Structures are given as C-alpha cells and as structure tokens.
PDB file of C-alpha atoms in Angstrom:
ATOM      1  CA  MET A   1     108.116  90.435 122.151  1.00 65.00           C
ATOM      2  CA  SER A   2     107.627  86.744 123.225  1.00 76.00           C
ATOM      3  CA  ARG A   3     106.684  85.606 119.562  1.00 81.00           C
ATOM      4  CA  LEU A   4     109.088  87.580 118.308  1.00 87.00           C
ATOM      5  CA  PHE A   5     111.821  85.584 120.568  1.00 85.00           C
ATOM      6  CA  THR A   6     110.143  82.315 119.762  1.00 84.00           C
ATOM      7  CA  ILE A   7     110.301  83.221 115.490  1.00 86.00           C
ATOM      8  CA  GLY A   8     113.891  84.376 115.957  1.00 89.00           C
ATOM      9  CA  LEU A   9     115.100  80.750 117.919  1.00 87.00           C
ATOM     10  CA  ILE A  10     112.891  78.560 114.890  1.00 87.00           C
ATOM     11  CA  ALA A  11     114.904  81.026 112.269  1.00 90.00           C
ATOM     12  CA  SER A  12     118.157  80.390 113.957  1.00 92.00           C
ATOM     13  CA  TRP A  13     117.591  76.611 114.233  1.00 90.00           C
ATOM     14  CA  TYR A  14     116.787  76.577 110.718  1.00 91.00           C
ATOM     15  CA  SER A  15     120.276  78.199 109.749  1.00 93.00           C
ATOM     16  CA  SER A  16     122.208  76.859 112.116  1.00 94.00           C
ATOM     17  CA  ASN A  17     121.085  73.441 110.964  1.00 93.00           C
ATOM     18  CA  ILE A  18     120.564  73.886 107.108  1.00 94.00           C
ATOM     19  CA  GLY A  19     124.010  75.671 107.477  1.00 95.00           C
ATOM     20  CA  VAL A  20     125.843  73.161 108.836  1.00 96.00           C
ATOM     21  CA  ILE A  21     124.817  71.061 105.746  1.00 95.00           C
ATOM     22  CA  ILE A  22     125.251  73.005 103.529  1.00 95.00           C
ATOM     23  CA  LEU A  23     128.935  74.302 104.468  1.00 96.00           C
ATOM     24  CA  ASN A  24     129.724  70.410 105.099  1.00 96.00           C
ATOM     25  CA  LYS A  25     128.758  69.803 101.386  1.00 95.00           C
ATOM     26  CA  TYR A  26     130.720  72.976 100.301  1.00 95.00           C
ATOM     27  CA  LEU A  27     134.026  71.886 102.340  1.00 95.00           C
ATOM     28  CA  LEU A  28     133.711  68.155 101.498  1.00 95.00           C
ATOM     29  CA  SER A  29     132.544  68.240  97.815  1.00 90.00           C
ATOM     30  CA  ASN A  30     133.419  71.730  95.961  1.00 87.00           C
ATOM     31  CA  TYR A  31     136.124  73.140  97.928  1.00 90.00           C
ATOM     32  CA  GLY A  32     137.616  70.249  97.861  1.00 85.00           C
ATOM     33  CA  PHE A  33     138.308  69.765 101.875  1.00 94.00           C
ATOM     34  CA  LYS A  34     137.959  65.313 100.728  1.00 92.00           C
ATOM     35  CA  TYR A  35     138.089  64.334 104.908  1.00 96.00           C
ATOM     36  CA  PRO A  36     134.954  63.659 106.160  1.00 97.00           C
ATOM     37  CA  ILE A  37     136.799  62.039 109.231  1.00 97.00           C
ATOM     38  CA  PHE A  38     138.567  65.326 110.324  1.00 97.00           C
ATOM     39  CA  LEU A  39     135.590  67.477 109.743  1.00 97.00           C
ATOM     40  CA  THR A  40     133.642  65.515 112.012  1.00 97.00           C
ATOM     41  CA  PHE A  41     136.362  65.539 114.715  1.00 97.00           C
ATOM     42  CA  CYS A  42     136.618  69.614 114.804  1.00 97.00           C
ATOM     43  CA  HIS A  43     132.764  69.061 115.101  1.00 97.00           C
ATOM     44  CA  MET A  44     133.177  66.809 118.195  1.00 97.00           C
ATOM     45  CA  LEU A  45     136.067  68.668 119.741  1.00 97.00           C
ATOM     46  CA  SER A  46     133.544  72.049 119.321  1.00 97.00           C
ATOM     47  CA  CYS A  47     130.570  70.030 120.728  1.00 96.00           C
ATOM     48  CA  SER A  48     132.849  69.106 123.982  1.00 96.00           C
ATOM     49  CA  MET A  49     134.091  72.985 124.484  1.00 97.00           C
ATOM     50  CA  LEU A  50     131.020  74.774 123.552  1.00 97.00           C
ATOM     51  CA  SER A  51     128.636  72.621 125.528  1.00 96.00           C
ATOM     52  CA  TYR A  52     131.004  72.842 128.603  1.00 96.00           C
ATOM     53  CA  ILE A  53     130.718  76.389 128.393  1.00 96.00           C
ATOM     54  CA  SER A  54     127.400  76.607 127.864  1.00 95.00           C
ATOM     55  CA  ILE A  55     126.732  74.381 130.953  1.00 96.00           C
ATOM     56  CA  SER A  56     129.383  75.124 133.343  1.00 94.00           C
ATOM     57  CA  TRP A  57     129.674  78.689 132.836  1.00 94.00           C
ATOM     58  CA  LEU A  58     126.493  80.141 131.067  1.00 93.00           C
ATOM     59  CA  LYS A  59     124.653  77.446 133.332  1.00 93.00           C
ATOM     60  CA  ILE A  60     121.874  77.506 130.642  1.00 91.00           C
ATOM     61  CA  VAL A  61     120.780  74.190 131.927  1.00 92.00           C
ATOM     62  CA  PRO A  62     121.822  72.513 135.375  1.00 94.00           C
ATOM     63  CA  LEU A  63     124.965  70.699 135.432  1.00 94.00           C
ATOM     64  CA  GLN A  64     124.482  66.525 135.812  1.00 94.00           C
ATOM     65  CA  THR A  65     127.433  64.270 136.680  1.00 92.00           C
ATOM     66  CA  ILE A  66     127.954  60.856 135.880  1.00 92.00           C
ATOM     67  CA  ARG A  67     126.981  58.872 138.679  1.00 88.00           C
ATOM     68  CA  THR A  68     128.070  55.176 138.076  1.00 89.00           C
ATOM     69  CA  ARG A  69     130.966  53.124 135.994  1.00 91.00           C
ATOM     70  CA  THR A  70     127.778  51.490 134.171  1.00 90.00           C
ATOM     71  CA  GLN A  71     126.233  54.867 133.143  1.00 91.00           C
ATOM     72  CA  PHE A  72     129.644  56.434 131.824  1.00 94.00           C
ATOM     73  CA  LEU A  73     129.929  52.882 129.865  1.00 93.00           C
ATOM     74  CA  LYS A  74     126.305  53.409 128.317  1.00 92.00           C
ATOM     75  CA  ILE A  75     127.025  57.029 127.776  1.00 94.00           C
ATOM     76  CA  SER A  76     130.374  55.877 125.743  1.00 95.00           C
ATOM     77  CA  ALA A  77     128.519  53.561 124.041  1.00 94.00           C
ATOM     78  CA  LEU A  78     125.814  56.166 122.466  1.00 94.00           C
ATOM     79  CA  GLY A  79     128.874  58.893 121.620  1.00 95.00           C
ATOM     80  CA  ILE A  80     130.532  56.021 119.436  1.00 96.00           C
ATOM     81  CA  ILE A  81     126.908  55.702 117.939  1.00 96.00           C
ATOM     82  CA  PHE A  82     126.640  59.354 117.604  1.00 95.00           C
ATOM     83  CA  CYS A  83     130.428  59.342 116.112  1.00 96.00           C
ATOM     84  CA  LEU A  84     129.325  57.351 113.410  1.00 96.00           C
ATOM     85  CA  SER A  85     126.261  58.516 112.530  1.00 96.00           C
ATOM     86  CA  VAL A  86     127.796  62.043 111.622  1.00 96.00           C
ATOM     87  CA  VAL A  87     130.709  60.254 109.802  1.00 96.00           C
ATOM     88  CA  THR A  88     128.780  58.302 107.752  1.00 97.00           C
ATOM     89  CA  GLY A  89     126.722  61.156 106.588  1.00 96.00           C
ATOM     90  CA  ASN A  90     129.479  63.934 106.295  1.00 96.00           C
ATOM     91  CA  ILE A  91     131.297  60.977 104.242  1.00 96.00           C
ATOM     92  CA  SER A  92     127.737  60.611 102.152  1.00 96.00           C
ATOM     93  CA  LEU A  93     128.214  64.513 101.363  1.00 95.00           C
ATOM     94  CA  LYS A  94     131.211  64.003  99.405  1.00 93.00           C
ATOM     95  CA  TYR A  95     129.310  61.440  96.923  1.00 94.00           C
ATOM     96  CA  LEU A  96     125.515  63.207  96.899  1.00 94.00           C
ATOM     97  CA  PRO A  97     123.894  65.937  96.180  1.00 94.00           C
ATOM     98  CA  VAL A  98     122.225  67.766  99.460  1.00 93.00           C
ATOM     99  CA  SER A  99     118.556  67.309  97.965  1.00 90.00           C
ATOM    100  CA  PHE A 100     119.040  63.629  97.772  1.00 93.00           C
ATOM    101  CA  ASN A 101     120.640  63.378 100.942  1.00 94.00           C
ATOM    102  CA  GLN A 102     117.830  64.537 102.961  1.00 92.00           C
ATOM    103  CA  ALA A 103     115.479  62.504 101.029  1.00 90.00           C
ATOM    104  CA  ILE A 104     117.157  59.673 102.843  1.00 94.00           C
ATOM    105  CA  GLY A 105     117.520  61.068 106.003  1.00 92.00           C
ATOM    106  CA  ALA A 106     113.990  61.598 106.047  1.00 91.00           C
ATOM    107  CA  THR A 107     113.378  57.745 106.483  1.00 92.00           C
ATOM    108  CA  THR A 108     114.403  58.436 109.842  1.00 91.00           C
ATOM    109  CA  PRO A 109     111.345  57.061 111.250  1.00 90.00           C
ATOM    110  CA  PHE A 110     111.372  53.822 109.378  1.00 92.00           C
ATOM    111  CA  PHE A 111     114.707  52.616 110.959  1.00 93.00           C
ATOM    112  CA  THR A 112     113.474  53.751 114.535  1.00 91.00           C
ATOM    113  CA  ALA A 113     110.558  51.625 114.218  1.00 91.00           C
ATOM    114  CA  VAL A 114     112.757  48.811 113.024  1.00 91.00           C
ATOM    115  CA  PHE A 115     114.778  49.174 116.111  1.00 92.00           C
ATOM    116  CA  ALA A 116     112.606  49.839 118.495  1.00 90.00           C
ATOM    117  CA  TYR A 117     110.523  46.561 117.346  1.00 90.00           C
ATOM    118  CA  PHE A 118     113.435  44.390 117.222  1.00 91.00           C
ATOM    119  CA  MET A 119     115.499  45.789 120.956  1.00 90.00           C
ATOM    120  CA  THR A 120     112.369  46.036 122.830  1.00 86.00           C
ATOM    121  CA  LEU A 121     109.742  44.216 121.448  1.00 84.00           C
ATOM    122  CA  LYS A 122     107.536  47.710 120.986  1.00 81.00           C
ATOM    123  CA  LYS A 123     104.633  47.875 118.751  1.00 84.00           C
ATOM    124  CA  GLU A 124     103.164  50.343 117.160  1.00 84.00           C
ATOM    125  CA  SER A 125      99.535  50.099 116.092  1.00 86.00           C
ATOM    126  CA  TRP A 126      99.130  48.765 112.316  1.00 88.00           C
ATOM    127  CA  VAL A 127      98.092  52.008 110.990  1.00 90.00           C
ATOM    128  CA  THR A 128     101.524  53.780 112.121  1.00 89.00           C
ATOM    129  CA  TYR A 129     103.374  50.837 110.259  1.00 90.00           C
ATOM    130  CA  VAL A 130     101.063  51.244 107.415  1.00 92.00           C
ATOM    131  CA  THR A 131     102.864  55.056 107.014  1.00 92.00           C
ATOM    132  CA  LEU A 132     106.183  53.442 106.959  1.00 92.00           C
ATOM    133  CA  ILE A 133     105.314  52.313 103.253  1.00 94.00           C
ATOM    134  CA  PRO A 134     105.457  55.750 101.332  1.00 94.00           C
ATOM    135  CA  VAL A 135     108.496  56.584 103.582  1.00 92.00           C
ATOM    136  CA  VAL A 136     110.617  53.996 102.023  1.00 92.00           C
ATOM    137  CA  ALA A 137     108.720  53.833  98.935  1.00 94.00           C
ATOM    138  CA  GLY A 138     109.153  57.591  98.049  1.00 93.00           C
ATOM    139  CA  VAL A 139     113.175  56.901  98.396  1.00 93.00           C
ATOM    140  CA  ILE A 140     113.234  54.215  95.948  1.00 92.00           C
ATOM    141  CA  ILE A 141     111.372  56.444  93.997  1.00 93.00           C
ATOM    142  CA  ALA A 142     113.625  59.331  94.263  1.00 91.00           C
ATOM    143  CA  SER A 143     116.769  56.630  94.038  1.00 90.00           C
ATOM    144  CA  GLY A 144     115.380  55.672  90.634  1.00 87.00           C
ATOM    145  CA  GLY A 145     115.341  59.488  89.575  1.00 88.00           C
ATOM    146  CA  GLU A 146     118.267  61.083  90.855  1.00 91.00           C
ATOM    147  CA  PRO A 147     120.854  62.170  88.405  1.00 91.00           C
ATOM    148  CA  SER A 148     123.784  62.055  90.755  1.00 90.00           C
ATOM    149  CA  PHE A 149     123.292  58.803  91.963  1.00 93.00           C
ATOM    150  CA  HIS A 150     126.424  57.472  93.822  1.00 94.00           C
ATOM    151  CA  LEU A 151     125.799  53.701  94.885  1.00 94.00           C
ATOM    152  CA  PHE A 152     128.749  54.383  97.598  1.00 96.00           C
ATOM    153  CA  GLY A 153     127.409  57.716  99.077  1.00 96.00           C
ATOM    154  CA  PHE A 154     123.466  55.940  98.933  1.00 96.00           C
ATOM    155  CA  ILE A 155     125.134  53.434 101.597  1.00 96.00           C
ATOM    156  CA  MET A 156     126.967  55.719 103.843  1.00 97.00           C
ATOM    157  CA  CYS A 157     123.818  58.082 104.154  1.00 97.00           C
ATOM    158  CA  PHE A 158     121.798  55.085 104.784  1.00 95.00           C
ATOM    159  CA  GLY A 159     123.979  54.050 107.218  1.00 96.00           C
ATOM    160  CA  ALA A 160     123.989  57.595 108.892  1.00 97.00           C
ATOM    161  CA  THR A 161     120.174  57.577 109.124  1.00 95.00           C
ATOM    162  CA  ALA A 162     120.176  53.676 110.643  1.00 96.00           C
ATOM    163  CA  ALA A 163     122.847  55.080 113.192  1.00 96.00           C
ATOM    164  CA  ARG A 164     120.599  58.312 114.289  1.00 93.00           C
ATOM    165  CA  ALA A 165     117.758  55.879 114.585  1.00 93.00           C
ATOM    166  CA  LEU A 166     119.503  53.111 116.396  1.00 94.00           C
ATOM    167  CA  LYS A 167     121.082  56.095 118.998  1.00 92.00           C
ATOM    168  CA  THR A 168     117.559  57.063 119.951  1.00 89.00           C
ATOM    169  CA  VAL A 169     116.266  53.489 120.401  1.00 91.00           C
ATOM    170  CA  VAL A 170     119.886  52.743 122.703  1.00 91.00           C
ATOM    171  CA  GLN A 171     119.538  56.099 124.253  1.00 89.00           C
ATOM    172  CA  GLY A 172     115.921  54.983 125.906  1.00 87.00           C
ATOM    173  CA  ILE A 173     117.110  51.504 126.830  1.00 86.00           C
ATOM    174  CA  LEU A 174     119.924  52.835 127.963  1.00 84.00           C
ATOM    175  CA  LEU A 175     119.503  55.845 130.157  1.00 84.00           C
ATOM    176  CA  SER A 176     115.497  55.001 131.015  1.00 79.00           C
ATOM    177  CA  SER A 177     115.440  54.674 134.845  1.00 80.00           C
ATOM    178  CA  GLU A 178     115.051  57.745 136.876  1.00 78.00           C
ATOM    179  CA  GLY A 179     118.523  57.634 138.167  1.00 80.00           C
ATOM    180  CA  GLU A 180     120.603  57.664 135.111  1.00 85.00           C
ATOM    181  CA  ARG A 181     118.741  59.945 132.677  1.00 86.00           C
ATOM    182  CA  LEU A 182     120.606  63.050 131.430  1.00 89.00           C
ATOM    183  CA  HIS A 183     119.181  66.198 130.083  1.00 88.00           C
ATOM    184  CA  SER A 184     120.034  66.360 126.268  1.00 89.00           C
ATOM    185  CA  MET A 185     122.271  69.206 126.778  1.00 93.00           C
ATOM    186  CA  ASN A 186     124.650  67.377 129.206  1.00 94.00           C
ATOM    187  CA  LEU A 187     124.311  64.041 127.358  1.00 94.00           C
ATOM    188  CA  LEU A 188     126.103  65.988 124.267  1.00 95.00           C
ATOM    189  CA  MET A 189     128.653  67.270 126.753  1.00 96.00           C
ATOM    190  CA  TYR A 190     129.528  63.868 127.883  1.00 96.00           C
ATOM    191  CA  MET A 191     129.289  61.854 124.598  1.00 96.00           C
ATOM    192  CA  ALA A 192     131.264  64.462 122.183  1.00 96.00           C
ATOM    193  CA  PRO A 193     134.634  63.969 123.973  1.00 96.00           C
ATOM    194  CA  VAL A 194     134.289  60.111 123.567  1.00 96.00           C
ATOM    195  CA  ALA A 195     133.701  60.681 120.024  1.00 96.00           C
ATOM    196  CA  VAL A 196     136.651  62.669 119.749  1.00 97.00           C
ATOM    197  CA  ILE A 197     138.805  60.147 121.724  1.00 96.00           C
ATOM    198  CA  PHE A 198     136.889  57.724 119.031  1.00 95.00           C
ATOM    199  CA  LEU A 199     138.178  59.936 116.203  1.00 97.00           C
ATOM    200  CA  ILE A 200     141.568  60.460 116.676  1.00 96.00           C
ATOM    201  CA  PRO A 201     143.062  57.247 115.491  1.00 96.00           C
ATOM    202  CA  ALA A 202     140.476  57.096 112.916  1.00 96.00           C
ATOM    203  CA  THR A 203     142.052  60.277 111.363  1.00 96.00           C
ATOM    204  CA  ILE A 204     145.698  59.153 112.054  1.00 95.00           C
ATOM    205  CA  PHE A 205     145.078  55.872 110.398  1.00 95.00           C
ATOM    206  CA  MET A 206     142.520  57.010 107.302  1.00 95.00           C
ATOM    207  CA  GLU A 207     143.484  60.481 107.064  1.00 97.00           C
ATOM    208  CA  SER A 208     147.067  60.974 107.612  1.00 93.00           C
ATOM    209  CA  GLU A 209     147.863  63.536 105.803  1.00 95.00           C
ATOM    210  CA  VAL A 210     145.019  66.113 106.779  1.00 96.00           C
ATOM    211  CA  LEU A 211     146.822  68.119 108.996  1.00 94.00           C
ATOM    212  CA  ALA A 212     149.269  69.069 106.295  1.00 95.00           C
ATOM    213  CA  ILE A 213     146.512  69.404 103.808  1.00 95.00           C
ATOM    214  CA  THR A 214     144.807  71.865 106.353  1.00 95.00           C
ATOM    215  CA  VAL A 215     148.015  73.969 107.113  1.00 94.00           C
ATOM    216  CA  SER A 216     148.524  74.153 103.363  1.00 94.00           C
ATOM    217  CA  LEU A 217     144.857  75.514 102.238  1.00 93.00           C
ATOM    218  CA  ALA A 218     144.938  77.916 104.736  1.00 93.00           C
ATOM    219  CA  ARG A 219     148.180  79.319 103.658  1.00 93.00           C
ATOM    220  CA  ASP A 220     146.691  79.202 100.196  1.00 92.00           C
ATOM    221  CA  ASP A 221     143.221  80.879 101.487  1.00 93.00           C
ATOM    222  CA  PRO A 222     143.010  82.124 105.145  1.00 90.00           C
ATOM    223  CA  ARG A 223     139.184  81.933 104.607  1.00 93.00           C
ATOM    224  CA  PHE A 224     139.675  78.189 105.082  1.00 95.00           C
ATOM    225  CA  ILE A 225     140.159  78.488 108.754  1.00 94.00           C
ATOM    226  CA  VAL A 226     136.930  80.862 108.842  1.00 95.00           C
ATOM    227  CA  TYR A 227     134.927  78.363 107.308  1.00 95.00           C
ATOM    228  CA  LEU A 228     136.019  75.342 109.489  1.00 96.00           C
ATOM    229  CA  VAL A 229     135.802  76.982 112.579  1.00 96.00           C
ATOM    230  CA  PHE A 230     132.556  78.537 111.741  1.00 97.00           C
ATOM    231  CA  ASN A 231     131.258  75.359 110.377  1.00 96.00           C
ATOM    232  CA  SER A 232     132.406  73.286 113.788  1.00 96.00           C
ATOM    233  CA  SER A 233     130.492  75.882 115.839  1.00 96.00           C
ATOM    234  CA  LEU A 234     127.128  75.519 113.633  1.00 96.00           C
ATOM    235  CA  ALA A 235     127.804  71.943 114.695  1.00 95.00           C
ATOM    236  CA  TYR A 236     126.833  72.418 118.450  1.00 96.00           C
ATOM    237  CA  PHE A 237     124.269  75.466 117.909  1.00 95.00           C
ATOM    238  CA  VAL A 238     122.284  73.098 116.473  1.00 94.00           C
ATOM    239  CA  ASN A 239     121.723  71.290 119.405  1.00 91.00           C
ATOM    240  CA  LEU A 240     121.789  74.436 121.309  1.00 92.00           C
ATOM    241  CA  ALA A 241     118.922  75.696 118.969  1.00 91.00           C
ATOM    242  CA  ASN A 242     117.030  72.613 118.764  1.00 87.00           C
ATOM    243  CA  PHE A 243     116.743  72.301 122.894  1.00 89.00           C
ATOM    244  CA  LEU A 244     115.947  75.947 123.157  1.00 88.00           C
ATOM    245  CA  VAL A 245     112.729  75.496 120.256  1.00 85.00           C
ATOM    246  CA  THR A 246     111.784  73.121 121.941  1.00 82.00           C
ATOM    247  CA  LYS A 247     111.767  74.313 125.339  1.00 82.00           C
ATOM    248  CA  HIS A 248     109.917  77.740 124.606  1.00 81.00           C
ATOM    249  CA  THR A 249     107.685  75.861 121.978  1.00 78.00           C
ATOM    250  CA  SER A 250     107.250  72.191 122.199  1.00 68.00           C
ATOM    251  CA  ALA A 251     108.084  68.645 120.750  1.00 63.00           C
ATOM    252  CA  LEU A 252     105.224  68.764 118.574  1.00 62.00           C
ATOM    253  CA  THR A 253     106.358  71.845 117.123  1.00 70.00           C
ATOM    254  CA  LEU A 254     109.835  70.484 116.876  1.00 70.00           C
ATOM    255  CA  GLN A 255     108.591  67.682 114.809  1.00 68.00           C
ATOM    256  CA  VAL A 256     106.000  69.652 112.449  1.00 71.00           C
ATOM    257  CA  LEU A 257     109.592  72.217 112.177  1.00 77.00           C
ATOM    258  CA  GLY A 258     111.724  69.659 111.431  1.00 76.00           C
ATOM    259  CA  ASN A 259     109.172  68.170 108.613  1.00 71.00           C
ATOM    260  CA  ALA A 260     109.492  71.427 106.764  1.00 79.00           C
ATOM    261  CA  LYS A 261     112.800  72.173 107.264  1.00 83.00           C
ATOM    262  CA  GLY A 262     114.141  69.242 105.283  1.00 84.00           C
ATOM    263  CA  ALA A 263     112.126  70.499 102.188  1.00 85.00           C
ATOM    264  CA  VAL A 264     113.886  73.976 102.707  1.00 88.00           C
ATOM    265  CA  ALA A 265     117.141  72.427 102.804  1.00 90.00           C
ATOM    266  CA  VAL A 266     116.568  70.971  99.616  1.00 88.00           C
ATOM    267  CA  VAL A 267     115.341  74.078  97.647  1.00 89.00           C
ATOM    268  CA  ILE A 268     118.129  76.424  99.336  1.00 91.00           C
ATOM    269  CA  SER A 269     120.816  73.219  98.222  1.00 90.00           C
ATOM    270  CA  ILE A 270     119.278  73.528  95.050  1.00 90.00           C
ATOM    271  CA  LEU A 271     119.839  77.127  94.637  1.00 90.00           C
ATOM    272  CA  ILE A 272     123.307  77.390  95.914  1.00 91.00           C
ATOM    273  CA  PHE A 273     124.936  74.141  93.837  1.00 90.00           C
ATOM    274  CA  ARG A 274     123.023  74.020  91.053  1.00 88.00           C
ATOM    275  CA  ASN A 275     122.854  70.445  91.179  1.00 88.00           C
ATOM    276  CA  PRO A 276     120.630  68.209  88.347  1.00 87.00           C
ATOM    277  CA  VAL A 277     117.171  67.278  89.954  1.00 87.00           C
ATOM    278  CA  SER A 278     114.687  65.303  88.247  1.00 89.00           C
ATOM    279  CA  VAL A 279     110.691  65.414  88.842  1.00 90.00           C
ATOM    280  CA  THR A 280     110.620  61.484  89.899  1.00 92.00           C
ATOM    281  CA  GLY A 281     113.258  62.558  92.090  1.00 90.00           C
ATOM    282  CA  MET A 282     111.196  65.155  93.696  1.00 90.00           C
ATOM    283  CA  PHE A 283     108.007  63.116  93.365  1.00 93.00           C
ATOM    284  CA  GLY A 284     109.556  60.549  95.445  1.00 93.00           C
ATOM    285  CA  TYR A 285     110.825  62.774  97.865  1.00 92.00           C
ATOM    286  CA  SER A 286     107.370  64.712  98.401  1.00 91.00           C
ATOM    287  CA  ILE A 287     106.254  61.286  98.685  1.00 93.00           C
ATOM    288  CA  THR A 288     108.247  60.475 101.439  1.00 92.00           C
ATOM    289  CA  VAL A 289     107.965  63.675 103.605  1.00 89.00           C
ATOM    290  CA  THR A 290     104.170  63.140 103.768  1.00 91.00           C
ATOM    291  CA  GLY A 291     105.038  59.506 104.838  1.00 91.00           C
ATOM    292  CA  VAL A 292     106.825  61.147 107.423  1.00 89.00           C
ATOM    293  CA  ILE A 293     103.955  63.290 108.241  1.00 87.00           C
ATOM    294  CA  LEU A 294     101.407  60.512 108.268  1.00 90.00           C
ATOM    295  CA  TYR A 295     103.693  58.918 110.769  1.00 89.00           C
ATOM    296  CA  ASN A 296     104.257  61.377 113.403  1.00 83.00           C
ATOM    297  CA  GLU A 297     100.127  61.899 113.301  1.00 84.00           C
ATOM    298  CA  ALA A 298      99.012  58.424 113.700  1.00 87.00           C
ATOM    299  CA  LYS A 299     101.721  57.576 116.215  1.00 82.00           C
ATOM    300  CA  LYS A 300     100.515  60.984 117.897  1.00 79.00           C
ATOM    301  CA  ARG A 301      96.880  59.482 117.685  1.00 81.00           C
ATOM    302  CA  TYR A 302      97.322  55.877 118.523  1.00 70.00           C
ATOM    303  CA  LYS A 303      99.436  56.330 121.549  1.00 63.00           C
TER     304      LYS A 303
END
C-alpha cells in the first residue's frame, strides 16, 4: 500500500506539472487567450487561496509566521522574482512549442551555478562546471534545428529559466539564518500574495481589455472558465505534489524524476499539438538532458 501511495503521488506530480504546461500552451496559443500576465495573476491568486486553506485549515504543514519587517522585505523580493519567472515563462509559451520550451528550461542548473558563483562566491568542482558544457551546447544545437524558433519567445524563455535559478540562489541567501528559514509551502503562501499585488497594475496597464475578453469568451464557451479555474488550481497543486513527493521519497528521487519529466512533457506535447520537430532539435535536447544528469551526479559526488 505504501508503494502504491508513493506511485500515486509521483503520478499526481507528473500529471499536475505537465498538465499546467500543456494547458498554458493551449490557452495562450491554440485557444487564442493571449494574456499571459492575467493568466499568471490567476495562478498566483489560486496559490494564495489554496496555500492558506492547506496550511491554516487542513494543517498539511505547521503554520510559520513572518517575524520581522526585514524578513517580510526578503520574502517580497522573492515573490517578485518568482512572479517574473512565471510571467516570462507564460509569455514564451505564446511563441514557442512546449518541446523547445522544456529544452531551454533544462538549462536551469547552468544559471544556478553562475548566479551562485557571482552572488555567493560558491565554487563547485571543475568536473561539475565541465558538465555544464553539454547543458548549454545542447540548447544551442536544438535552437539551430527548431522549426518553430521565435526570437522573442526564446528570450522570454531564457529569462524565465534565469529567474527560476535566481530565485533559488536568492532564497538561499535571504532566508539562510535559522530564525528566518521557512518551509517551502509557507514560503509559497507568503510569496503568492506579493505576486498578486505586483500583477494587478501590470495587468491593468498592459492587458487592460482582458476582463472584457474573458467575459466574452465565457459567454461564447462556458468551458473556458472551467479551463481557467482548473489551470489555476493545477498551478498550486504542482507545488503541493512537489512537496509530498519529496516528503515520501527524497530530494534525490525528485531530482531524477524531474529529469525524466521534461522528456515526458516533450513527448506528450508533440502528440497533442503536433508541432514539427527536427532530428537536430531532439538531438540537442538529448544532449542537454544528459548534461543535466551528469551535473547532478557530479554535484552529489563532489559535495
């Protein structure tokens, strides 16, 4: 029963993670709802509400409070970085197929290593840095062979990947003291409202017509609201499933599963959206994934 429960958790994590990517792509590109900032606002609003319910009512993890003004400012900074990573990631899905989006996203270890070096002077072994070469080289190869390459989407996706890595490094710096450290689910509960506040003016100024379009789409197709609510809920359950899988397995298992998840997402997206892929592009993506696996192995071995 324990093994079946763990398998179910892993399947839930895969389903929610890949599902939110596929639904984002469907809404922003295929469905024609071209409002990534408002979509991110819905995601963050959902994370705010569901985090509060999960922690305050369901007691999934103990509630931690913000103790000082300085800690609040640190969390706010993380919330803005987190928000920018999601916004740019959603914008990139308007222009890039999921397969190429995942290939670029796989370079997160490269950006994490770079930011960690320049911001904390943390050095890895030379073997670890060598493994980053195929991580970057694979994306370069994939970019040259991508039939649906779009420069602006490419820049946005790289921005999203860099922002995710920056959040990881900054989180380690800002909340490193024992008194300020927060559980990941508590951190999400505090970061998401900051992102919501940040996204309200951004939506008003950059996507002012979105509410009228949303109402119009809902009248024409009632399923649209179902898509939007389900998609927003999945954005939270990705984080919840991530926590539960780590709790019932290990961080290393999550790392290995994460490497495989990208490949699964690529295959599923190609089957659903029928976007053209080239042998060169898939070869490049394979090199990147191999580099990520070698990087994780090198970090573990030389830690």
